[in-house]
Short mmCIF file of C-alpha atoms in Angstrom, two decimals:
data_model
loop_
_atom_site.label_atom_id
_atom_site.label_comp_id
_atom_site.label_asym_id
_atom_site.label_seq_id
_atom_site.Cartn_x
_atom_site.Cartn_y
_atom_site.Cartn_z
CA UNK A 1 -15.19 1.11 -12.83
CA UNK A 2 -17.15 0.41 -9.54
CA UNK A 3 -17.64 -3.21 -8.88
CA UNK A 4 -19.56 -4.77 -6.06
CA UNK A 5 -18.24 -8.29 -5.47
CA UNK A 6 -20.62 -10.61 -3.83
CA UNK A 7 -19.24 -13.72 -2.01
CA UNK A 8 -20.93 -16.15 -4.23
CA UNK A 9 -19.18 -14.47 -7.28
CA UNK A 10 -15.86 -13.83 -5.49
CA UNK A 11 -14.60 -17.38 -5.65
CA UNK A 12 -14.09 -16.82 -9.37
CA UNK A 13 -11.67 -14.09 -8.69
CA UNK A 14 -9.57 -16.44 -6.71
CA UNK A 15 -8.46 -18.12 -9.68
CA UNK A 16 -5.08 -17.00 -10.88
CA UNK A 17 -3.44 -18.34 -14.11
CA UNK A 18 -0.73 -20.92 -13.55
CA UNK A 19 1.49 -19.23 -16.05
CA UNK A 20 1.83 -16.22 -13.75
CA UNK A 21 3.05 -18.35 -10.83
CA UNK A 22 6.28 -20.39 -10.57
CA UNK A 23 8.10 -22.40 -8.03
CA UNK A 24 11.54 -21.48 -6.19
CA UNK A 25 11.40 -18.52 -3.84
CA UNK A 26 13.95 -16.82 -1.65
CA UNK A 27 13.17 -14.76 1.42
CA UNK A 28 15.75 -12.15 2.56
CA UNK A 29 14.68 -10.63 6.11
CA UNK A 30 15.43 -7.49 7.90
CA UNK A 31 17.15 -5.51 5.34
CA UNK A 32 17.63 -1.79 6.48
CA UNK A 33 16.28 0.71 3.97
CA UNK A 34 17.84 3.77 5.56
CA UNK A 35 21.54 4.30 5.01
CA UNK A 36 23.87 3.67 7.94
CA UNK A 37 24.38 7.36 8.39
CA UNK A 38 20.78 7.80 9.21
CA UNK A 39 20.40 4.65 11.28
CA UNK A 40 23.29 5.47 13.44
CA UNK A 41 21.51 8.65 14.75
CA UNK A 42 18.27 6.90 15.77
CA UNK A 43 18.04 3.63 17.70
CA UNK A 44 14.31 3.20 17.09
CA UNK A 45 14.77 3.82 13.35
CA UNK A 46 17.63 1.33 13.38
CA UNK A 47 15.35 -1.31 14.94
CA UNK A 48 12.26 -0.74 13.15
CA UNK A 49 13.00 0.51 9.52
CA UNK A 50 13.59 -2.79 7.88
CA UNK A 51 12.12 -4.93 5.11
CA UNK A 52 11.77 -8.36 3.93
CA UNK A 53 12.20 -9.34 0.23
CA UNK A 54 10.41 -12.53 -1.08
CA UNK A 55 11.36 -13.19 -4.69
CA UNK A 56 11.34 -15.93 -7.32
CA UNK A 57 14.97 -17.02 -7.76
CA UNK A 58 14.95 -17.65 -11.51
CA UNK A 59 12.80 -14.71 -12.70
CA UNK A 60 14.04 -11.69 -14.74
CA UNK A 61 12.38 -8.28 -14.36
CA UNK A 62 9.60 -9.59 -12.23
CA UNK A 63 6.76 -7.30 -10.99
CA UNK A 64 7.05 -6.11 -7.38
CA UNK A 65 4.35 -5.42 -4.64
CA UNK A 66 5.55 -3.29 -1.69
CA UNK A 67 3.29 -4.14 1.08
CA UNK A 68 2.58 -2.07 4.16
CA UNK A 69 0.98 -3.77 7.16
CA UNK A 70 -2.08 -2.22 9.04
CA UNK A 71 -2.51 -1.46 12.65
CA UNK A 72 -3.74 2.19 12.81
CA UNK A 73 -0.10 3.53 12.67
CA UNK A 74 0.14 2.20 16.24
CA UNK A 75 0.92 -1.48 16.02
CA UNK A 76 1.46 -4.29 13.48
CA UNK A 77 4.37 -6.20 11.87
CA UNK A 78 5.76 -6.79 8.37
CA UNK A 79 4.57 -9.95 6.83
CA UNK A 80 4.33 -11.50 3.42
CA UNK A 81 0.67 -12.11 2.58
CA UNK A 82 -0.08 -15.75 1.80
CA UNK A 83 -2.23 -14.80 -1.17
CA UNK A 84 0.68 -13.10 -2.83
CA UNK A 85 3.07 -16.03 -2.55
CA UNK A 86 4.22 -18.05 -5.49
CA UNK A 87 2.46 -15.73 -7.94
CA UNK A 88 5.71 -14.70 -9.88
CA UNK A 89 5.64 -11.52 -7.81
CA UNK A 90 8.28 -10.07 -5.69
CA UNK A 91 6.83 -9.00 -2.30
CA UNK A 92 8.53 -6.34 -0.25
CA UNK A 93 6.96 -6.32 3.23
CA UNK A 94 7.96 -3.15 5.20
CA UNK A 95 8.09 -2.11 9.01
CA UNK A 96 7.81 1.53 9.72
CA UNK A 97 7.95 3.53 12.90
CA UNK A 98 4.78 3.87 14.92
CA UNK A 99 2.75 6.02 17.30
CA UNK A 100 3.37 7.13 20.04
CA UNK A 101 7.18 6.77 19.63
CA UNK A 102 6.87 9.00 16.51
CA UNK A 103 4.31 11.30 15.08
CA UNK A 104 3.26 12.34 11.68
CA UNK A 105 4.72 12.76 9.07
CA UNK A 106 7.35 10.08 10.04
CA UNK A 107 5.15 7.21 9.08
CA UNK A 108 4.78 8.54 5.52
CA UNK A 109 8.44 9.49 5.39
CA UNK A 110 9.40 5.79 6.41
CA UNK A 111 7.07 4.40 3.77
CA UNK A 112 8.64 6.67 1.14
CA UNK A 113 12.13 5.73 2.17
CA UNK A 114 11.19 2.03 1.75
CA UNK A 115 9.65 2.58 -1.70
CA UNK A 116 12.63 4.52 -2.77
CA UNK A 117 14.97 1.72 -1.58
CA UNK A 118 12.88 -0.77 -3.69
CA UNK A 119 13.28 1.51 -6.85
CA UNK A 120 17.02 1.68 -6.38
CA UNK A 121 17.77 -1.95 -5.35
CA UNK A 122 15.02 -4.38 -6.58
CA UNK A 123 17.07 -5.31 -9.62
CA UNK A 124 19.46 -7.21 -7.26
CA UNK A 125 16.43 -9.41 -6.51
CA UNK A 126 15.41 -10.16 -10.14
CA UNK A 127 12.81 -7.33 -10.02
CA UNK A 128 12.00 -4.48 -12.36
CA UNK A 129 11.80 -0.87 -11.25
CA UNK A 130 9.30 -0.27 -13.97
CA UNK A 131 6.89 -2.80 -12.35
CA UNK A 132 6.67 -1.56 -8.82
CA UNK A 133 3.14 -1.64 -7.23
CA UNK A 134 2.51 -0.13 -3.73
CA UNK A 135 -0.21 -1.76 -1.49
CA UNK A 136 -1.22 -2.33 2.03
CA UNK A 137 -4.25 -2.81 4.29
CA UNK A 138 -5.96 -0.10 6.48
CA UNK A 139 -3.10 2.08 7.79
CA UNK A 140 -0.79 0.39 5.18
CA UNK A 141 -3.24 1.43 2.42
CA UNK A 142 -3.20 4.90 3.73
CA UNK A 143 0.56 4.98 3.50
CA UNK A 144 0.58 3.49 -0.04
CA UNK A 145 -1.86 6.23 -1.15
CA UNK A 146 0.09 9.04 0.45
CA UNK A 147 3.39 7.89 -1.03
CA UNK A 148 1.91 7.53 -4.44
CA UNK A 149 -0.24 10.71 -4.54
CA UNK A 150 1.96 13.32 -2.65
CA UNK A 151 4.93 13.34 -4.84
CA UNK A 152 6.97 15.38 -2.33
CA UNK A 153 7.88 12.41 -0.17
CA UNK A 154 9.56 10.39 -2.85
CA UNK A 155 11.08 13.44 -4.55
CA UNK A 156 13.32 13.71 -1.39
CA UNK A 157 14.89 10.47 -2.55
CA UNK A 158 15.17 11.28 -6.21
CA UNK A 159 12.27 9.13 -7.30
CA UNK A 160 9.20 10.23 -9.28
CA UNK A 161 6.10 8.89 -7.84
CA UNK A 162 4.50 8.55 -11.24
CA UNK A 163 7.03 5.93 -11.94
CA UNK A 164 4.94 3.64 -9.57
CA UNK A 165 3.16 1.13 -11.79
CA UNK A 166 0.06 1.03 -9.68
CA UNK A 167 -1.43 1.74 -6.22
CA UNK A 168 -3.68 -0.78 -4.59
CA UNK A 169 -4.76 0.43 -1.16
CA UNK A 170 -7.05 -1.96 0.78
CA UNK A 171 -9.56 -0.21 3.02
CA UNK A 172 -7.20 2.72 3.68
CA UNK A 173 -8.13 6.28 4.70
CA UNK A 174 -8.58 8.81 1.96
CA UNK A 175 -9.16 11.53 4.58
CA UNK A 176 -6.42 12.39 7.08
CA UNK A 177 -5.65 9.15 9.05
CA UNK A 178 -7.40 8.90 12.44
CA UNK A 179 -4.13 8.60 14.36
CA UNK A 180 -2.85 11.82 12.80
CA UNK A 181 -6.08 13.44 13.79
CA UNK A 182 -5.65 12.15 17.31
CA UNK A 183 -2.17 13.73 17.36
CA UNK A 184 -3.83 17.01 16.29
CA UNK A 185 -6.37 16.78 19.06
CA UNK A 186 -9.25 15.98 16.62
CA UNK A 187 -11.91 13.36 17.31
CA UNK A 188 -12.04 10.35 15.18
CA UNK A 189 -15.60 11.20 14.16
CA UNK A 190 -14.63 14.56 12.69
CA UNK A 191 -13.24 14.10 9.14
CA UNK A 192 -10.44 16.27 8.00
CA UNK A 193 -8.91 16.66 4.48
CA UNK A 194 -5.62 18.39 4.71
CA UNK A 195 -2.14 17.80 3.22
CA UNK A 196 -2.05 14.38 5.13
CA UNK A 197 -5.12 13.19 3.35
CA UNK A 198 -4.91 11.33 -0.04
CA UNK A 199 -7.93 13.13 -1.12
CA UNK A 200 -5.98 16.40 -1.05
CA UNK A 201 -3.61 15.12 -3.53
CA UNK A 202 -6.02 13.76 -6.19
CA UNK A 203 -4.61 14.15 -9.66
CA UNK A 204 -5.26 13.09 -13.22
CA UNK A 205 -1.60 11.88 -13.76
CA UNK A 206 -1.43 9.58 -10.71
CA UNK A 207 -0.52 5.93 -11.16
CA UNK A 208 -3.27 3.28 -11.97
CA UNK A 209 -5.33 2.72 -8.76
CA UNK A 210 -7.13 -0.26 -7.55
CA UNK A 211 -9.32 0.73 -4.51
CA UNK A 212 -10.85 -2.11 -2.41
CA UNK A 213 -13.08 -1.92 0.80
CA UNK A 214 -15.27 -4.24 2.65
CA UNK A 215 -19.13 -3.89 2.63
CA UNK A 216 -20.23 -0.24 3.41
CA UNK A 217 -22.34 -1.55 6.22
CA UNK A 218 -19.60 -3.73 7.73
CA UNK A 219 -16.73 -1.47 7.27
CA UNK A 220 -15.14 0.94 9.93
CA UNK A 221 -16.64 4.35 10.35
CA UNK A 222 -17.46 5.75 6.90
CA UNK A 223 -14.57 3.98 5.26
CA UNK A 224 -16.45 2.85 2.09
CA UNK A 225 -17.93 6.29 1.57
CA UNK A 226 -14.63 8.21 1.87
CA UNK A 227 -13.00 5.80 -0.57
CA UNK A 228 -15.94 6.20 -2.95
CA UNK A 229 -15.67 9.90 -2.87
CA UNK A 230 -11.96 9.64 -3.62
CA UNK A 231 -12.78 7.44 -6.50
CA UNK A 232 -15.38 9.95 -7.85
CA UNK A 233 -12.87 12.81 -7.62
CA UNK A 234 -10.34 10.92 -9.50
CA UNK A 235 -12.90 10.21 -12.26
CA UNK A 236 -14.05 13.85 -12.23
CA UNK A 237 -10.48 14.83 -12.84
CA UNK A 238 -10.21 12.40 -15.75
CA UNK A 239 -7.98 9.71 -14.30
CA UNK A 240 -7.92 7.07 -16.90
CA UNK A 241 -7.44 3.94 -14.67
CA UNK A 242 -9.08 3.92 -11.38
CA UNK A 243 -11.28 1.11 -10.04
CA UNK A 244 -13.39 0.78 -6.98
CA UNK A 245 -14.38 -2.59 -5.53
CA UNK A 246 -16.69 -3.27 -2.53
CA UNK A 247 -16.51 -6.79 -1.06
CA UNK A 248 -19.91 -7.79 0.09
CA UNK A 249 -19.86 -10.17 3.09
CA UNK A 250 -16.59 -8.65 4.45
CA UNK A 251 -15.88 -5.90 6.90
CA UNK A 252 -12.68 -4.12 7.51
CA UNK A 253 -10.67 -7.35 7.70
CA UNK A 254 -10.89 -8.15 4.06
CA UNK A 255 -7.08 -8.73 3.10
CA UNK A 256 -7.49 -12.44 2.20
CA UNK A 257 -10.30 -12.06 -0.39
CA UNK A 258 -8.81 -8.92 -1.69
CA UNK A 259 -5.34 -10.22 -2.54
CA UNK A 260 -6.45 -12.02 -5.79
CA UNK A 261 -7.62 -8.68 -7.01
CA UNK A 262 -4.17 -7.29 -6.57
CA UNK A 263 -2.62 -10.22 -8.41
CA UNK A 264 -4.99 -9.66 -11.28
CA UNK A 265 -4.38 -5.88 -11.14
CA UNK A 266 -0.62 -6.43 -11.36
CA UNK A 267 -1.19 -8.79 -14.24
CA UNK A 268 -3.52 -6.29 -16.08
CA UNK A 269 -0.90 -3.57 -15.87
CA UNK A 270 2.40 -5.66 -16.61
CA UNK A 271 1.38 -8.30 -19.14
#
């Protein structure tokens, strides 16, 4: 389903049923997601590869959103998006190593290690490993797509990517990320689809997907169009649950209005 959300209508999507939200949350910060044997070998990994878990203290088997921050794989910091707070959802905010201190595919490997940690540990925080959603904005959306579509990254941790309940990349590259292209000596205006592109890994059996971008005229270079092509190819393959939403009135910075869409997506899949 392609949906073009105009600003005058979007306020309706901001309404989330009170039954899905509840009071009483705990925030655990700076939890390492690599084992000590790995952390001891790399100081930058030890400093950077941590996550925060924000969870409702009285819930049982709550749904989970793993959130990757944006910043072009070059900057940014983990955060709990305000629009996901107090919605009955566990939010896991992840830091990962960044360019230029590391190069591809380290970013994706870190993202996969964090998601694998969630699968193996989220029950300790009242979460369900059957209700894990992976999301993020921009570079974070790209990482969410790569971890969910290229099964090889999670397989290294003994996790089947198809166990992810849903993927919700916000304005993420579906071609090879611009920073990875830069590392290859390729200009940002030259699109590439290789094994580091979500488009390379389109498949019918992928988890349900919610694709959200800003308005095509306000977005970053071709971002709506590449996401729309990804959507079309998933439909051609016969993927049963992929949605594309374009937010009129918003450019690339469209996290705040998109968060209620993620909450509704989680509800649709889990309730």
